[in-house]
Amino acid sequence: MTATIHFPWETPPGEGEAIEVGTGALWMRLPLPMKLDHVNVFAFEDDDGWTIIDTGFDSRRTRKIWETLLAGPLGGKPVARVVVTHHHPDHVGLAGWFQRDHGAQLITTRTAWLFARMLLLDEQMVPVDETLAYWRSAGMDEDVFEARKAERPFNYVDIVADMPLGFSRVKEGDVIRFGGRDWDVRIGNGHAPEHATFWSRDCDLVLGGDQLLATISPNLGVYATEPEADPVGDWLESCERLAPFARDSHLVLPGHKLPYRGLPTRMRQLVDNHHTALARLLDHLAEPQTAVECFPVLYRRRISEGEYGLAMVEAVGHLNHLLRTGEITRTRRDDGAWLWKRKETSHG
Ligand SMILES: [Zn+2]
Ligand SMILES: [Zn+2]
């Protein structure tokens, strides 16, 4: 590796504050009530107003911080556009609020918009049968299963503002203009379906969302909506496709943690991390295992209760990938759990 990863700012902006990361380009942060306790959002200035990139969760606190930002660092200028990189609630949470209360235009991918609208309409008081079956198939521990099946699950509507009809679509190969710059739209997959990234033609900025994070590896999860999905395969394909565009001069503005330079190095790491995890997993599957029984080899640390769900969906993601590539097989245990095992012939 010739270049390393370099972080031009050691300290992120404080609450209600912004850091200028380029001409007319601001970096701000909003809090999240989770282990990953923040999301980055950005604002780009044009004559007709600001273009906001991602929004944070919808909460009273987040709306209040946005009001402080709009009146302070954003100088009371209107928000003309909201660009959403992907449908996860920390990114899309206040898009509808910006549309409805600020008259902003929403720009995102078609899949992100459809997923967001679908999940908003799908409020569940308790987990649905398909979710329970999915948890069983992953081999969820009995005590975790019993506790969660009676609980109100994570509901999108709790942290995402109502979204009115209407958005503007961006897709692979588009060029869009905001912040006095033209941006190539390049689509990633694996962490979220049809995740948009934006690569400036006029400066070194790249808006990476959660597709291009520096120090954390984005979750590649399988959910009951698509239990046979192969997000790891989608991720690897995206990384291989995006990597040729990466330059050491790029300044990546990511969805979490710090902006960085060294994207070519990071793109290799983002692929290599999963290849090494898949290799460890394949070794572990000399004996049949459930997805949950793969936590120790995949994560090599204790998984806390708060991380259990994310760890489980990502373990299934890696197993589905090995199944897809023909390296493992699976059989149903009596309790519904898939038992995954390495094919003896495929391992040298
Ligand atoms: Zn995300
Ligand atoms: Zn995120």
JSON list of N, CA, C and O and ligand atoms in Angstrom, two decimals, residues 86 88 90-91 191 210, ligand 1:
[
{"chain": "A", "resi": 86, "resn": "HIS", "atom": "N", "xyz": [-29.20, 7.13, 1.35]},
{"chain": "A", "resi": 86, "resn": "HIS", "atom": "CA", "xyz": [-29.84, 5.81, 1.43]},
{"chain": "A", "resi": 86, "resn": "HIS", "atom": "C", "xyz": [-30.96, 5.84, 2.46]},
{"chain": "A", "resi": 86, "resn": "HIS", "atom": "O", "xyz": [-31.08, 6.81, 3.21]},
{"chain": "A", "resi": 88, "resn": "HIS", "atom": "N", "xyz": [-31.73, 4.46, 5.29]},
{"chain": "A", "resi": 88, "resn": "HIS", "atom": "CA", "xyz": [-31.64, 4.23, 6.74]},
{"chain": "A", "resi": 88, "resn": "HIS", "atom": "C", "xyz": [-32.08, 5.48, 7.51]},
{"chain": "A", "resi": 88, "resn": "HIS", "atom": "O", "xyz": [-31.82, 6.61, 7.08]},
{"chain": "A", "resi": 90, "resn": "ASP", "atom": "N", "xyz": [-31.21, 7.16, 10.08]},
{"chain": "A", "resi": 90, "resn": "ASP", "atom": "CA", "xyz": [-30.29, 8.23, 10.48]},
{"chain": "A", "resi": 90, "resn": "ASP", "atom": "C", "xyz": [-29.97, 9.17, 9.31]},
{"chain": "A", "resi": 90, "resn": "ASP", "atom": "O", "xyz": [-29.47, 10.27, 9.50]},
{"chain": "A", "resi": 91, "resn": "HIS", "atom": "N", "xyz": [-30.28, 8.74, 8.09]},
{"chain": "A", "resi": 91, "resn": "HIS", "atom": "CA", "xyz": [-30.00, 9.55, 6.91]},
{"chain": "A", "resi": 91, "resn": "HIS", "atom": "C", "xyz": [-31.27, 10.21, 6.33]},
{"chain": "A", "resi": 91, "resn": "HIS", "atom": "O", "xyz": [-31.22, 11.33, 5.87]},
{"chain": "A", "resi": 191, "resn": "HIS", "atom": "N", "xyz": [-24.78, -2.43, 1.81]},
{"chain": "A", "resi": 191, "resn": "HIS", "atom": "CA", "xyz": [-25.20, -1.85, 3.09]},
{"chain": "A", "resi": 191, "resn": "HIS", "atom": "C", "xyz": [-26.66, -1.42, 3.01]},
{"chain": "A", "resi": 191, "resn": "HIS", "atom": "O", "xyz": [-27.43, -1.66, 3.92]},
{"chain": "A", "resi": 210, "resn": "ASP", "atom": "N", "xyz": [-22.85, 5.93, 3.81]},
{"chain": "A", "resi": 210, "resn": "ASP", "atom": "CA", "xyz": [-22.33, 4.78, 4.56]},
{"chain": "A", "resi": 210, "resn": "ASP", "atom": "C", "xyz": [-21.61, 3.79, 3.65]},
{"chain": "A", "resi": 210, "resn": "ASP", "atom": "O", "xyz": [-21.12, 2.76, 4.10]},
{"chain": "B", "resi": 1, "resn": "ZN", "atom": "ZN", "xyz": [-26.77, 3.16, 6.69]}
]
